[in-house]
């Protein structure tokens, strides 16, 4: 793997299996065409640093290198410049190992696109509070206040019985780990004995709704950033100016609301493997990629599977992903797509597998989990366009047994998390042979 040296600003090749290797990663969105064609700093551009520094994409690299260096890390991995995309073999290897690269990093810096910065500045322009000059709290007779920790605010605002503390959830940014000077840099001044002092909020942005700002960021809508957020052990958010916002652990509630990813996953209280295929598909269903194939390839790490990378195959990539999931997992939630979609008709014939992740785009799918005990637990057999597996079938009569066109109800090994007795069933239609069925819904 290639890593960017934060001191020399040059690429170095390393063995990713080196246990002593420590590095940070950058999670970001690629520049849009409207922001300048060819402005990303790619692998080939790193041979000419003078030219690379002139590109708009250098700002992200510069931020990541400085941030990693301040965290005493010598290397940082960035997908734009650390993958030689001219080599199909290297590109395929990088895509299949992407999840692991983020998983093994010490820190993952999320560099949110400029839209959030624009919105923050706009909020400041229209706010009733001018954070550059307006006092937040006014208190007299400071010298009478004991020098105790409970009288200082995490945001540099004096707190006493007459001036209750602000709720940190109301502030868009929090103090960066290891940078305590930003939150309590004025404490000695606050307790100097000066009367009738005016205190100023040192938060780098006005009080506003950070959830609304996050919802305007492209980072939360892109396919590749999902696995980066889920894989990395320590995720830290920054805006496009490099200002620190908070850790994923601190922002878990807001991020969960925006992304639909379970809080237990974001807080790392549950392992990724404990979530069903349907749940993980639901997380990815709202995300988009520039290339059609990448909707599938960006989920490889989410499901811990590997695939040959074949750009040009289009939607077939998602079909291959599902077929690989059938080989690896015995999880019936892969079949529950579509039922929660508006206008879904159980009487219509349909394929057994979904045509795209969009079929899982509903809150219901985040609540469906796999269970064991109903089927004989045999793995599926994928034979061309046929999938063979065993299921208990209900509503069968001897008269109609295995006659072509007769429909039956099969019980799947999945249920809703809040009600294990609420099983999900699939309607089947008997085909010509006595052991083949076509999925009806």
PDB file of C-alpha atoms in Angstrom, residues 136-279:
ATOM      1  CA  UNK A 136     -22.937  35.731  25.650  1.00  0.00           C
ATOM      2  CA  UNK A 137     -22.958  36.042  29.435  1.00  0.00           C
ATOM      3  CA  UNK A 138     -22.496  39.047  31.689  1.00  0.00           C
ATOM      4  CA  UNK A 139     -21.682  38.571  35.381  1.00  0.00           C
ATOM      5  CA  UNK A 140     -20.578  40.947  38.131  1.00  0.00           C
ATOM      6  CA  UNK A 141     -18.323  40.489  41.164  1.00  0.00           C
ATOM      7  CA  UNK A 142     -16.234  37.684  39.744  1.00  0.00           C
ATOM      8  CA  UNK A 143     -13.796  37.899  42.627  1.00  0.00           C
ATOM      9  CA  UNK A 144     -16.485  36.483  44.903  1.00  0.00           C
ATOM     10  CA  UNK A 145     -16.703  33.284  42.902  1.00  0.00           C
ATOM     11  CA  UNK A 146     -14.534  30.443  44.240  1.00  0.00           C
ATOM     12  CA  UNK A 147     -11.899  29.081  41.874  1.00  0.00           C
ATOM     13  CA  UNK A 148     -13.597  25.752  41.277  1.00  0.00           C
ATOM     14  CA  UNK A 149     -13.991  23.641  38.144  1.00  0.00           C
ATOM     15  CA  UNK A 150     -17.770  23.656  38.284  1.00  0.00           C
ATOM     16  CA  UNK A 151     -17.795  27.414  37.700  1.00  0.00           C
ATOM     17  CA  UNK A 152     -16.081  27.125  34.333  1.00  0.00           C
ATOM     18  CA  UNK A 153     -17.777  26.181  31.124  1.00  0.00           C
ATOM     19  CA  UNK A 154     -16.500  23.709  28.610  1.00  0.00           C
ATOM     20  CA  UNK A 155     -16.928  26.495  26.078  1.00  0.00           C
ATOM     21  CA  UNK A 156     -15.248  29.285  28.058  1.00  0.00           C
ATOM     22  CA  UNK A 157     -18.487  30.714  29.483  1.00  0.00           C
ATOM     23  CA  UNK A 158     -18.813  31.461  33.179  1.00  0.00           C
ATOM     24  CA  UNK A 159     -21.424  29.393  34.976  1.00  0.00           C
ATOM     25  CA  UNK A 160     -23.062  30.158  38.299  1.00  0.00           C
ATOM     26  CA  UNK A 161     -26.520  29.998  39.828  1.00  0.00           C
ATOM     27  CA  UNK A 162     -27.570  33.134  37.955  1.00  0.00           C
ATOM     28  CA  UNK A 163     -26.060  32.039  34.654  1.00  0.00           C
ATOM     29  CA  UNK A 164     -26.845  28.356  33.997  1.00  0.00           C
ATOM     30  CA  UNK A 165     -24.509  26.522  31.613  1.00  0.00           C
ATOM     31  CA  UNK A 166     -25.345  26.292  27.970  1.00  0.00           C
ATOM     32  CA  UNK A 167     -26.222  22.856  26.730  1.00  0.00           C
ATOM     33  CA  UNK A 168     -23.284  21.611  24.661  1.00  0.00           C
ATOM     34  CA  UNK A 169     -25.776  19.950  22.314  1.00  0.00           C
ATOM     35  CA  UNK A 170     -26.841  23.448  21.245  1.00  0.00           C
ATOM     36  CA  UNK A 171     -23.337  24.304  20.068  1.00  0.00           C
ATOM     37  CA  UNK A 172     -22.208  23.193  16.623  1.00  0.00           C
ATOM     38  CA  UNK A 173     -18.594  22.537  17.534  1.00  0.00           C
ATOM     39  CA  UNK A 174     -16.916  21.093  20.607  1.00  0.00           C
ATOM     40  CA  UNK A 175     -13.375  21.341  21.880  1.00  0.00           C
ATOM     41  CA  UNK A 176     -10.908  19.180  20.033  1.00  0.00           C
ATOM     42  CA  UNK A 177      -9.291  16.339  21.988  1.00  0.00           C
ATOM     43  CA  UNK A 178      -5.893  17.408  23.197  1.00  0.00           C
ATOM     44  CA  UNK A 179      -6.524  21.101  22.526  1.00  0.00           C
ATOM     45  CA  UNK A 180      -7.745  22.192  25.936  1.00  0.00           C
ATOM     46  CA  UNK A 181      -6.413  25.689  25.401  1.00  0.00           C
ATOM     47  CA  UNK A 182      -9.305  26.437  23.091  1.00  0.00           C
ATOM     48  CA  UNK A 183     -11.918  25.699  25.722  1.00  0.00           C
ATOM     49  CA  UNK A 184     -10.275  27.071  28.853  1.00  0.00           C
ATOM     50  CA  UNK A 185      -7.666  29.406  27.489  1.00  0.00           C
ATOM     51  CA  UNK A 186      -9.249  32.418  29.242  1.00  0.00           C
ATOM     52  CA  UNK A 187      -9.862  30.823  32.639  1.00  0.00           C
ATOM     53  CA  UNK A 188      -7.093  32.715  34.383  1.00  0.00           C
ATOM     54  CA  UNK A 189      -8.494  35.951  32.990  1.00  0.00           C
ATOM     55  CA  UNK A 190     -11.990  35.092  34.105  1.00  0.00           C
ATOM     56  CA  UNK A 191     -10.885  34.863  37.718  1.00  0.00           C
ATOM     57  CA  UNK A 192      -8.655  37.918  37.810  1.00  0.00           C
ATOM     58  CA  UNK A 193     -10.983  39.728  40.210  1.00  0.00           C
ATOM     59  CA  UNK A 194     -12.277  42.202  37.639  1.00  0.00           C
ATOM     60  CA  UNK A 195     -15.894  43.208  38.274  1.00  0.00           C
ATOM     61  CA  UNK A 196     -18.662  43.440  35.723  1.00  0.00           C
ATOM     62  CA  UNK A 197     -16.661  41.474  33.163  1.00  0.00           C
ATOM     63  CA  UNK A 198     -18.071  40.504  29.810  1.00  0.00           C
ATOM     64  CA  UNK A 199     -17.582  36.947  28.591  1.00  0.00           C
ATOM     65  CA  UNK A 200     -17.479  35.804  25.021  1.00  0.00           C
ATOM     66  CA  UNK A 201     -18.341  32.420  23.550  1.00  0.00           C
ATOM     67  CA  UNK A 202     -15.211  30.905  22.020  1.00  0.00           C
ATOM     68  CA  UNK A 203     -17.087  28.350  19.904  1.00  0.00           C
ATOM     69  CA  UNK A 204     -15.954  28.780  16.270  1.00  0.00           C
ATOM     70  CA  UNK A 205     -19.518  29.135  14.964  1.00  0.00           C
ATOM     71  CA  UNK A 206     -22.865  30.514  16.153  1.00  0.00           C
ATOM     72  CA  UNK A 207     -25.387  28.446  18.016  1.00  0.00           C
ATOM     73  CA  UNK A 208     -27.250  26.546  15.331  1.00  0.00           C
ATOM     74  CA  UNK A 209     -28.649  23.156  14.436  1.00  0.00           C
ATOM     75  CA  UNK A 210     -25.728  20.936  13.490  1.00  0.00           C
ATOM     76  CA  UNK A 211     -28.095  18.192  12.330  1.00  0.00           C
ATOM     77  CA  UNK A 212     -29.512  20.521   9.685  1.00  0.00           C
ATOM     78  CA  UNK A 213     -25.998  21.417   8.584  1.00  0.00           C
ATOM     79  CA  UNK A 214     -24.947  17.772   8.371  1.00  0.00           C
ATOM     80  CA  UNK A 215     -27.965  17.023   6.205  1.00  0.00           C
ATOM     81  CA  UNK A 216     -26.581  19.402   3.594  1.00  0.00           C
ATOM     82  CA  UNK A 217     -23.202  17.667   3.400  1.00  0.00           C
ATOM     83  CA  UNK A 218     -22.508  15.407   0.419  1.00  0.00           C
ATOM     84  CA  UNK A 219     -20.335  13.210   2.625  1.00  0.00           C
ATOM     85  CA  UNK A 220     -23.433  11.632   4.188  1.00  0.00           C
ATOM     86  CA  UNK A 221     -24.861  10.705   0.783  1.00  0.00           C
ATOM     87  CA  UNK A 222     -21.902   9.039  -0.920  1.00  0.00           C
ATOM     88  CA  UNK A 223     -21.423   5.294  -1.197  1.00  0.00           C
ATOM     89  CA  UNK A 224     -17.758   4.982  -0.269  1.00  0.00           C
ATOM     90  CA  UNK A 225     -17.982   7.072   2.899  1.00  0.00           C
ATOM     91  CA  UNK A 226     -20.347   4.587   4.552  1.00  0.00           C
ATOM     92  CA  UNK A 227     -17.753   1.847   4.937  1.00  0.00           C
ATOM     93  CA  UNK A 228     -15.143   4.425   5.929  1.00  0.00           C
ATOM     94  CA  UNK A 229     -17.360   5.621   8.784  1.00  0.00           C
ATOM     95  CA  UNK A 230     -18.220   2.080   9.863  1.00  0.00           C
ATOM     96  CA  UNK A 231     -14.695   0.663   9.579  1.00  0.00           C
ATOM     97  CA  UNK A 232     -12.490   3.251  11.253  1.00  0.00           C
ATOM     98  CA  UNK A 233     -12.064   2.883  15.037  1.00  0.00           C
ATOM     99  CA  UNK A 234     -11.719   6.626  15.716  1.00  0.00           C
ATOM    100  CA  UNK A 235     -13.652   8.990  13.450  1.00  0.00           C
ATOM    101  CA  UNK A 236     -13.200  12.758  13.830  1.00  0.00           C
ATOM    102  CA  UNK A 237     -15.235  15.350  11.918  1.00  0.00           C
ATOM    103  CA  UNK A 238     -13.824  18.602  10.516  1.00  0.00           C
ATOM    104  CA  UNK A 239     -15.349  21.227   8.284  1.00  0.00           C
ATOM    105  CA  UNK A 240     -13.799  22.387   5.005  1.00  0.00           C
ATOM    106  CA  UNK A 241     -11.785  25.069   6.792  1.00  0.00           C
ATOM    107  CA  UNK A 242     -10.203  22.457   9.051  1.00  0.00           C
ATOM    108  CA  UNK A 243     -12.191  23.396  12.142  1.00  0.00           C
ATOM    109  CA  UNK A 244     -12.855  20.520  14.492  1.00  0.00           C
ATOM    110  CA  UNK A 245     -16.519  19.545  14.969  1.00  0.00           C
ATOM    111  CA  UNK A 246     -16.456  16.433  17.141  1.00  0.00           C
ATOM    112  CA  UNK A 247     -15.931  12.690  17.227  1.00  0.00           C
ATOM    113  CA  UNK A 248     -18.364  10.143  15.889  1.00  0.00           C
ATOM    114  CA  UNK A 249     -18.865   8.967  19.468  1.00  0.00           C
ATOM    115  CA  UNK A 250     -19.945  12.483  20.465  1.00  0.00           C
ATOM    116  CA  UNK A 251     -22.185  12.944  17.428  1.00  0.00           C
ATOM    117  CA  UNK A 252     -23.619   9.429  17.291  1.00  0.00           C
ATOM    118  CA  UNK A 253     -27.250  10.495  17.767  1.00  0.00           C
ATOM    119  CA  UNK A 254     -27.159  13.098  15.013  1.00  0.00           C
ATOM    120  CA  UNK A 255     -25.257  10.882  12.585  1.00  0.00           C
ATOM    121  CA  UNK A 256     -27.639   7.982  13.216  1.00  0.00           C
ATOM    122  CA  UNK A 257     -30.643  10.166  12.403  1.00  0.00           C
ATOM    123  CA  UNK A 258     -29.076  11.377   9.169  1.00  0.00           C
ATOM    124  CA  UNK A 259     -27.643   8.067   7.930  1.00  0.00           C
ATOM    125  CA  UNK A 260     -30.062   5.494   9.344  1.00  0.00           C
ATOM    126  CA  UNK A 261     -27.108   3.501  10.688  1.00  0.00           C
ATOM    127  CA  UNK A 262     -27.862   1.957  14.076  1.00  0.00           C
ATOM    128  CA  UNK A 263     -26.507   3.801  17.103  1.00  0.00           C
ATOM    129  CA  UNK A 264     -25.043   0.548  18.415  1.00  0.00           C
ATOM    130  CA  UNK A 265     -22.937   0.287  15.272  1.00  0.00           C
ATOM    131  CA  UNK A 266     -21.783   3.893  15.290  1.00  0.00           C
ATOM    132  CA  UNK A 267     -20.831   3.688  18.967  1.00  0.00           C
ATOM    133  CA  UNK A 268     -19.124   0.317  18.345  1.00  0.00           C
ATOM    134  CA  UNK A 269     -21.278  -1.381  20.983  1.00  0.00           C
ATOM    135  CA  UNK A 270     -22.262  -4.059  18.447  1.00  0.00           C
ATOM    136  CA  UNK A 271     -20.021  -5.673  15.849  1.00  0.00           C
ATOM    137  CA  UNK A 272     -20.832  -5.163  12.193  1.00  0.00           C
ATOM    138  CA  UNK A 273     -21.325  -8.898  11.726  1.00  0.00           C
ATOM    139  CA  UNK A 274     -24.321  -8.868  14.103  1.00  0.00           C
ATOM    140  CA  UNK A 275     -26.419  -6.823  11.666  1.00  0.00           C
ATOM    141  CA  UNK A 276     -28.424  -8.602   8.992  1.00  0.00           C
ATOM    142  CA  UNK A 277     -27.949  -8.246   5.247  1.00  0.00           C
ATOM    143  CA  UNK A 278     -31.185  -6.246   5.019  1.00  0.00           C
ATOM    144  CA  UNK A 279     -30.052  -3.845   7.726  1.00  0.00           C
TER     145      UNK A 279
END
